[in-house]
mmCIF file of C-alpha atoms in Angstrom:
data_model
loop_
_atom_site.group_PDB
_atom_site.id
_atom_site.type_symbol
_atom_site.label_atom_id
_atom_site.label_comp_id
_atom_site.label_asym_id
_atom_site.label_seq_id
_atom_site.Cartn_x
_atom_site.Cartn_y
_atom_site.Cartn_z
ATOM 1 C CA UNK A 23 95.411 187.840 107.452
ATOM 2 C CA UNK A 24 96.934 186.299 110.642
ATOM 3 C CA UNK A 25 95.864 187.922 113.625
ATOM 4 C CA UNK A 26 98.605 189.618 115.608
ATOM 5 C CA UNK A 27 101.311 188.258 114.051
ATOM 6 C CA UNK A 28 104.293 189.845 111.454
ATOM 7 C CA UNK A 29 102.874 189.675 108.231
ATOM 8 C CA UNK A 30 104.989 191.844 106.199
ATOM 9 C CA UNK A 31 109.133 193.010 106.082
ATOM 10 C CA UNK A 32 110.201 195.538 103.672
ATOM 11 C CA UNK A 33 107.054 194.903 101.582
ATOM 12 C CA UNK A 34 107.336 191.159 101.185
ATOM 13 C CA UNK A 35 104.892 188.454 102.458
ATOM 14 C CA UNK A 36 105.747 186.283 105.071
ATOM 15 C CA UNK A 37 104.785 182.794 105.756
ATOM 16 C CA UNK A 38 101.432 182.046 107.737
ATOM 17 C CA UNK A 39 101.892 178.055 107.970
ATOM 18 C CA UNK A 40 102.520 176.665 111.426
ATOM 19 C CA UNK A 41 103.981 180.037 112.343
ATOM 20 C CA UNK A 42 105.418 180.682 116.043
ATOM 21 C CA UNK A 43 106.497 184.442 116.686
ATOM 22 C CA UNK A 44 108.241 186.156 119.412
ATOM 23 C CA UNK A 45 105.623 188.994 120.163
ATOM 24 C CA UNK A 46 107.008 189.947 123.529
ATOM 25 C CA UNK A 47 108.201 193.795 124.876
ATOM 26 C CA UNK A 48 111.623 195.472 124.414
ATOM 27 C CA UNK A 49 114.333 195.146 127.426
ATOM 28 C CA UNK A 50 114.152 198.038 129.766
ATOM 29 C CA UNK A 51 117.364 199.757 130.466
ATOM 30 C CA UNK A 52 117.490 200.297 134.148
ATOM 31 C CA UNK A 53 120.228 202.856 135.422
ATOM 32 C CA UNK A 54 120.959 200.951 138.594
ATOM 33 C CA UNK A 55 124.106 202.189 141.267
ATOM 34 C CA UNK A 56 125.706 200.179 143.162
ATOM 35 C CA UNK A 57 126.386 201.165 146.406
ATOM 36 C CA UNK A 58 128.342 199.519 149.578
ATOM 37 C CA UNK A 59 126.641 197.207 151.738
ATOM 38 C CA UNK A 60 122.676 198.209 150.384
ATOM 39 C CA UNK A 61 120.827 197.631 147.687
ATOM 40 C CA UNK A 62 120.921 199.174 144.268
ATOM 41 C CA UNK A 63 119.983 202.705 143.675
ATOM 42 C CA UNK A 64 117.205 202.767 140.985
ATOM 43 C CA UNK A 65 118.349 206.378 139.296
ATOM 44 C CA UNK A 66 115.831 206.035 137.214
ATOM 45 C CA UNK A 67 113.024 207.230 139.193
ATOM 46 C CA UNK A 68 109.490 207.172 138.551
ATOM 47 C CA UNK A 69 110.387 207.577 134.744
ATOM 48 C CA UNK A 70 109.104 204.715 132.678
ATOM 49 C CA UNK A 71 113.017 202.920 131.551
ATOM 50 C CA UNK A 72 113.674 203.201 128.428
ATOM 51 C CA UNK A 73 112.866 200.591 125.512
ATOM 52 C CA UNK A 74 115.904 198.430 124.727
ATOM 53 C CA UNK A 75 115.220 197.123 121.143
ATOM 54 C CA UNK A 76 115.813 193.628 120.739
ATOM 55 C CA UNK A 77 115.791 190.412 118.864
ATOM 56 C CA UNK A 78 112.796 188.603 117.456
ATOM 57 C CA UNK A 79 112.390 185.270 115.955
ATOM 58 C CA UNK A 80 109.429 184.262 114.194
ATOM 59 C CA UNK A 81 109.487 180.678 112.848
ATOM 60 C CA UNK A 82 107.208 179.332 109.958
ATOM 61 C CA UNK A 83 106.714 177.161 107.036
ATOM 62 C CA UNK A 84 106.818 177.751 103.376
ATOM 63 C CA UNK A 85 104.390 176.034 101.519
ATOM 64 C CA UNK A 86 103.952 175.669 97.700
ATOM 65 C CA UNK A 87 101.669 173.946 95.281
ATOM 66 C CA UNK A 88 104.822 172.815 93.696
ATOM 67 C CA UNK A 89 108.692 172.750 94.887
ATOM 68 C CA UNK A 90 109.797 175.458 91.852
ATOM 69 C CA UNK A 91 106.828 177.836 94.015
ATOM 70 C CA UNK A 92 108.606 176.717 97.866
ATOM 71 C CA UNK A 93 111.765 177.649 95.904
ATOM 72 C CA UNK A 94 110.812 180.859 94.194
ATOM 73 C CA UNK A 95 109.597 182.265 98.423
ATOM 74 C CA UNK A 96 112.624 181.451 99.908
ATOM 75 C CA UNK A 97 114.689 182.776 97.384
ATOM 76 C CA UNK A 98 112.616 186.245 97.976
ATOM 77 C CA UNK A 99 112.926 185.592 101.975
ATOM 78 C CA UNK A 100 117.026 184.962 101.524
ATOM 79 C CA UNK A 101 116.935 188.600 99.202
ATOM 80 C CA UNK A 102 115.984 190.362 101.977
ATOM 81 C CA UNK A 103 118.957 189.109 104.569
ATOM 82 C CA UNK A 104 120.773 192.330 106.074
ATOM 83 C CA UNK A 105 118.248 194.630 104.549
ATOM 84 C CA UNK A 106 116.709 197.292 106.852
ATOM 85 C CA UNK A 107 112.656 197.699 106.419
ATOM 86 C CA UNK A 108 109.302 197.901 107.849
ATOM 87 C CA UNK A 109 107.798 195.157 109.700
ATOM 88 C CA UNK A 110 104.272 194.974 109.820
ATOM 89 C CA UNK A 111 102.485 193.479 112.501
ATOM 90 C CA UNK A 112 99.030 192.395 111.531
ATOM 91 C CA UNK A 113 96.165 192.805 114.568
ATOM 92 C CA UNK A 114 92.289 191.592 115.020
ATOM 93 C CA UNK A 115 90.013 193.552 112.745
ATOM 94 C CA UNK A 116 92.470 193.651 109.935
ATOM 95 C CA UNK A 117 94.245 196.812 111.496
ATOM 96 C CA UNK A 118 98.523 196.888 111.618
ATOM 97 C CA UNK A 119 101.082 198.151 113.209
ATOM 98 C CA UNK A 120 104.834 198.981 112.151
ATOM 99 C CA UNK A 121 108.403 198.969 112.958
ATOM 100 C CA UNK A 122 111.511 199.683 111.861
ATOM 101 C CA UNK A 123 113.690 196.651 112.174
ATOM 102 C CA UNK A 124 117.022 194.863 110.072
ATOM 103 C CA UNK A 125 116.562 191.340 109.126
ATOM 104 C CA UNK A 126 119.767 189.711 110.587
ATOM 105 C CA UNK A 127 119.676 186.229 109.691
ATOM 106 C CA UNK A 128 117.019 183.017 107.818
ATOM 107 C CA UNK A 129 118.246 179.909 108.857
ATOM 108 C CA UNK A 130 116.307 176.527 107.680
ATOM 109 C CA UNK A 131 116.686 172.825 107.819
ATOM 110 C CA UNK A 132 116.168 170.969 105.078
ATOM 111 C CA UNK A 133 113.990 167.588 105.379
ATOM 112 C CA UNK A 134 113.829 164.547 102.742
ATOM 113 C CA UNK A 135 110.297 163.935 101.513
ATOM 114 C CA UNK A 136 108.355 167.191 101.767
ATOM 115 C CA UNK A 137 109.478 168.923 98.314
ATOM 116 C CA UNK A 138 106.430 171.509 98.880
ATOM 117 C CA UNK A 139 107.270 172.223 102.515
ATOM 118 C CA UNK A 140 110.144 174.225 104.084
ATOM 119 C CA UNK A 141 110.486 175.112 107.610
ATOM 120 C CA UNK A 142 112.340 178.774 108.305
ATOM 121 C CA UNK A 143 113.772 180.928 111.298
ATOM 122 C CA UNK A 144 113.292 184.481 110.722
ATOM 123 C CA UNK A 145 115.808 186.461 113.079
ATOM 124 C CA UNK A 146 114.930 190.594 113.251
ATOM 125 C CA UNK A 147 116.990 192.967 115.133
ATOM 126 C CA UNK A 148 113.799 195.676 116.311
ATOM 127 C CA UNK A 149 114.837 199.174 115.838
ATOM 128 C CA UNK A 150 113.310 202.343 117.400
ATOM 129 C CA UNK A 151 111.578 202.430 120.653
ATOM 130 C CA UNK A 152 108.110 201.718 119.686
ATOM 131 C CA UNK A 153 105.775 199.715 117.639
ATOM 132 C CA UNK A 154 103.577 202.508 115.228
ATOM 133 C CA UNK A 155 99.786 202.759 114.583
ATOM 134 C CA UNK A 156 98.440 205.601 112.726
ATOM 135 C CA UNK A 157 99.830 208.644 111.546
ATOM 136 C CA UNK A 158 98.779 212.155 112.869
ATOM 137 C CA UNK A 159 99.177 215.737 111.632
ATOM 138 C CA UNK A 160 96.874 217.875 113.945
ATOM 139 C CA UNK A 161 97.295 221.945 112.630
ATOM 140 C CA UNK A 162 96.261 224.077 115.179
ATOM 141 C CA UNK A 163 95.825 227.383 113.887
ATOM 142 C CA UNK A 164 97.435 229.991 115.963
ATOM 143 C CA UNK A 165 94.822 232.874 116.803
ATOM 144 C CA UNK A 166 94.612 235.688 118.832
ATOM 145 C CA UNK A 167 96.585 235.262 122.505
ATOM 146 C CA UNK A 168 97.008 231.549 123.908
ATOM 147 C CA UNK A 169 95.725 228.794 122.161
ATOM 148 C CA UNK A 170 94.892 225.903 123.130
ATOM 149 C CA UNK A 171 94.459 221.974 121.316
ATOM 150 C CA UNK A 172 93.969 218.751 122.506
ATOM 151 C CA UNK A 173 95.930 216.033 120.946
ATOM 152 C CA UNK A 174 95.371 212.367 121.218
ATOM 153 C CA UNK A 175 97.982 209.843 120.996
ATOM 154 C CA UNK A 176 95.624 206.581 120.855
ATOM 155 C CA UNK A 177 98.824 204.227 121.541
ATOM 156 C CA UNK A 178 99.676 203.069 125.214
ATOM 157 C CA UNK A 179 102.985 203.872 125.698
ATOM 158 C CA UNK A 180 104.527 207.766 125.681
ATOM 159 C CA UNK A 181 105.396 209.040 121.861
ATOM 160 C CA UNK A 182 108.879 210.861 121.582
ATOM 161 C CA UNK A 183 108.878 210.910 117.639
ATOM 162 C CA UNK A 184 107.211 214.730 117.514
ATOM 163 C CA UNK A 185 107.673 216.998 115.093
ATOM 164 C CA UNK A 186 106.228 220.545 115.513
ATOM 165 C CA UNK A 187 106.223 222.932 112.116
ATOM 166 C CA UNK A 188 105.063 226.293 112.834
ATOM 167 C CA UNK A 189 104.125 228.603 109.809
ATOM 168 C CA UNK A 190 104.690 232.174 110.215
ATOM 169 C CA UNK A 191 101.728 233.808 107.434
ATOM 170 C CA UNK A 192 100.991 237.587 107.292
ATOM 171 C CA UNK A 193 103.710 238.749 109.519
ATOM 172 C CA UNK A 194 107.336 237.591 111.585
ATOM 173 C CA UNK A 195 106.822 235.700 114.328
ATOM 174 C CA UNK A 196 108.955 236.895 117.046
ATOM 175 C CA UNK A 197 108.452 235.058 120.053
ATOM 176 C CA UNK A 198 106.757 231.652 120.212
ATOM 177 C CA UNK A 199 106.159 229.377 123.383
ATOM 178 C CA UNK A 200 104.699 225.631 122.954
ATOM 179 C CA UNK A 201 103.733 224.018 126.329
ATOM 180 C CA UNK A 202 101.676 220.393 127.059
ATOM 181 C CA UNK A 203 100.168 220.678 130.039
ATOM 182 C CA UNK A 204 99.191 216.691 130.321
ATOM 183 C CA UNK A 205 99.821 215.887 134.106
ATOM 184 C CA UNK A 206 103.212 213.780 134.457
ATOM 185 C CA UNK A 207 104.596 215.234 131.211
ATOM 186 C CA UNK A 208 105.175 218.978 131.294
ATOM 187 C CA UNK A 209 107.035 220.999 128.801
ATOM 188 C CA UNK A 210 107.399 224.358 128.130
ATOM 189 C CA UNK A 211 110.253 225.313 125.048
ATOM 190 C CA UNK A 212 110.461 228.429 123.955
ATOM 191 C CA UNK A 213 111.623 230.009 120.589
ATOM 192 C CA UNK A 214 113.557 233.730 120.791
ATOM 193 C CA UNK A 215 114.332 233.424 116.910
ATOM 194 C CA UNK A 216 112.278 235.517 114.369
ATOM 195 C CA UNK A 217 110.078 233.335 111.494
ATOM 196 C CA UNK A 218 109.835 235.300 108.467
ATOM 197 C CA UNK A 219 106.157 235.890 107.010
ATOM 198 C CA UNK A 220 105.481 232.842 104.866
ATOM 199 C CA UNK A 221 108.721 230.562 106.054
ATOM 200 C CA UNK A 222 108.590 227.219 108.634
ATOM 201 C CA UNK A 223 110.204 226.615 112.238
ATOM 202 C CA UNK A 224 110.537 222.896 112.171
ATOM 203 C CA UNK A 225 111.615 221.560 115.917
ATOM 204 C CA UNK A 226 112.144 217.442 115.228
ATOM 205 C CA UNK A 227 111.565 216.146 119.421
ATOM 206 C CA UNK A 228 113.344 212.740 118.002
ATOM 207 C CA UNK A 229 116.529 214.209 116.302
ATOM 208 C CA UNK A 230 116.978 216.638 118.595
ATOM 209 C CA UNK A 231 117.437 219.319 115.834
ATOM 210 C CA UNK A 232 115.519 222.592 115.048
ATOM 211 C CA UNK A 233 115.021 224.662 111.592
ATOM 212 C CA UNK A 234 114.254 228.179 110.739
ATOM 213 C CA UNK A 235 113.452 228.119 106.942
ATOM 214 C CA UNK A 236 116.185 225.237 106.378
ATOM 215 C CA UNK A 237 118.737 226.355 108.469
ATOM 216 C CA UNK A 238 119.996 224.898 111.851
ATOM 217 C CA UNK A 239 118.732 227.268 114.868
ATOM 218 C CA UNK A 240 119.210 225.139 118.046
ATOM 219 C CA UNK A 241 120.419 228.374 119.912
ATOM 220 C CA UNK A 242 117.313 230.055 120.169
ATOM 221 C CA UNK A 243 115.807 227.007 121.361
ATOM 222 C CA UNK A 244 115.210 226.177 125.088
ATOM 223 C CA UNK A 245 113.264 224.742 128.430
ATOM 224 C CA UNK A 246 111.265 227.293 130.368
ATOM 225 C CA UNK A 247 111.012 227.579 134.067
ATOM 226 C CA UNK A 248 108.660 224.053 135.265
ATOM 227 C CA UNK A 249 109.810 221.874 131.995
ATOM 228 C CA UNK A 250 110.013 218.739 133.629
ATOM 229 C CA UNK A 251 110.581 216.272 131.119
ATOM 230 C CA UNK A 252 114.089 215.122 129.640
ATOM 231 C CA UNK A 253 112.099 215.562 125.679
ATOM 232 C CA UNK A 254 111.698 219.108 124.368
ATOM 233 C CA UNK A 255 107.745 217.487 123.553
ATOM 234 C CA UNK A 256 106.394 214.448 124.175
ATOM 235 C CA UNK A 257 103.056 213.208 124.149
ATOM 236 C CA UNK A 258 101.682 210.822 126.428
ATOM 237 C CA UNK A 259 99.458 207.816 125.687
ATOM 238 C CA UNK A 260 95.431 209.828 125.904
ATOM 239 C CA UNK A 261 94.636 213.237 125.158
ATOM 240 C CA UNK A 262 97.231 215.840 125.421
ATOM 241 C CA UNK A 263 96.453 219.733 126.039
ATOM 242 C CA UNK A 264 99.232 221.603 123.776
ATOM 243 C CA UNK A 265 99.430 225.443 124.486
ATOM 244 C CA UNK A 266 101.089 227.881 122.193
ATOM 245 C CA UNK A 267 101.662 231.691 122.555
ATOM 246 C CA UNK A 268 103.390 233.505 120.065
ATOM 247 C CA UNK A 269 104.162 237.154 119.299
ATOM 248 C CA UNK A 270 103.312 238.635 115.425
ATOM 249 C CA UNK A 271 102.274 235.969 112.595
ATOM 250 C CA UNK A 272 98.750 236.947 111.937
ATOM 251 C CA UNK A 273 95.813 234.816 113.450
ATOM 252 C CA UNK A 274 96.475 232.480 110.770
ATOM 253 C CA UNK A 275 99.499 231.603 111.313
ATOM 254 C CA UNK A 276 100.098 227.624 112.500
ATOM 255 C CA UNK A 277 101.468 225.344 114.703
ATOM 256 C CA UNK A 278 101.522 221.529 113.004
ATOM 257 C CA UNK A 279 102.031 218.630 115.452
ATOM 258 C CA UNK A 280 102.989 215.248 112.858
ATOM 259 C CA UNK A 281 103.352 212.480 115.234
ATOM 260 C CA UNK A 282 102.094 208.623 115.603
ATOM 261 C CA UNK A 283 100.321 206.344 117.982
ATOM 262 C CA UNK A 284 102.717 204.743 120.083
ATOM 263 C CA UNK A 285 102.527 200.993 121.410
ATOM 264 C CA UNK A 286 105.253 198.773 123.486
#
């Protein structure tokens, strides 16, 4: 496998011959104000700016043992034009990373003489704001008064894509509070709905959308007094110390944090 390189888009093999890849960061969108006669006002803070997903080109060769094999790849490559799918990036020690991304557009010159060779121009348009290592679900089971996890996002860059299920088991849960107490990115949400005995609270930190047994329940959602991040969750590249409180459930009643390792 090529070392840090794209290897893979929507499940198809891509060339390794003579390859040269953009591997470079997102844009950063900076939330500069003009003002008269000074310099720009950076409104953005000490917040990290966020990603701007990009374009990516990653040139290579297709090489055959015959021209029907050159043919048969880039007729597979061409397939995939327009089509929105995972691209893998392949790293040292034959470990990957993923991303969302669209292939926009394959372009190619053809040369005479090399029947069993054919340079290509992958273009991708990047989606999301982060390249993905592995997946987590971390269930933190929700005992008597405040309990307390640590969570590790192993990537090096903040992760927004949270979800949080909590389980209500032997009773209602009437009151829940979920805090992370990580320096430089605190939250504290809090819950006023009721879960029923058995049924899920699912709060997606991405989508920006919140459950109770299948049904919509933003209202009962909301920032406590020192929140002081623009996320309901996030978690930030290390270990993370999640708190949650909650009123009724049962001591084994859960709190499910499904999340990913995030890298720029």
């Amino acid at each position: 496998m090529a070392v840090y390189s794209y290897i893979t888009f929507d499940g198809t093999t891509l060339p390794t011959d003579d390859i040269s890849q953009d591997l470079g960061t997102d844009d950063s969108l900076l939330q500069l104000v003009d003002l008269p006669n000074a310099p720009p006002y950076d409104a953005g803070g000490d917040e990290v700016a966020t990603a701007l997903p990009r374009i990516v080109q990653a040139h290579c060769r297709i090489v055959g043992a015959s021209a029907s094999d050159v043919q048969t790849t880039w007729d597979g490559l061409r397939a995939k034009r327009g089509v929105r799918g995972t691209l893998t990036l392949g790293l040292a020690g034959g470990g990957t990373r993923t991303r969302e991304a669209r292939l926009k557009q394959i372009s190619a010159m053809r040369y005479g003489g090399h029947p069993i060779e054919q340079p290509v121009n992958l273009v991708f348009q990047l989606l999301g704001e982060c390249w993905q290592g592995a997946d987590h679900d971390d269930e933190i089971t929700l005992g008597v008064g405040i309990v307390s996890a640590n969570i590790t996002n192993a990537g090096n860059i903040v992760c927004r894509d949270v979800t949080v299920t909590v389980t209500a088991q032997t009773s209602a849960i009437t009151a829940l509070v979920i805090e992370n107490r990580t320096a430089g990115h605190i939250s504290k949400i809090q819950y006023t709905g009721s879960i029923a005995a058995g049924e899920s609270l699912v709060i997606d930190c991405a989508q920006w959308t919140v459950e109770n047994d299948g049904t919509g329940d933003y209202e009962h959602l909301s920032r406590r007094s020192g929140h002081a991040v623009t996320e309901w969750l996030r978690l930030a590249p290390g270990v993370n110390t999640i708190y949650v409180t909650r009123t009724g459930g049962g001591a084994t009643s859960t709190c499910k944090l499904e999340f990913h390792d995030a890298y720029a």
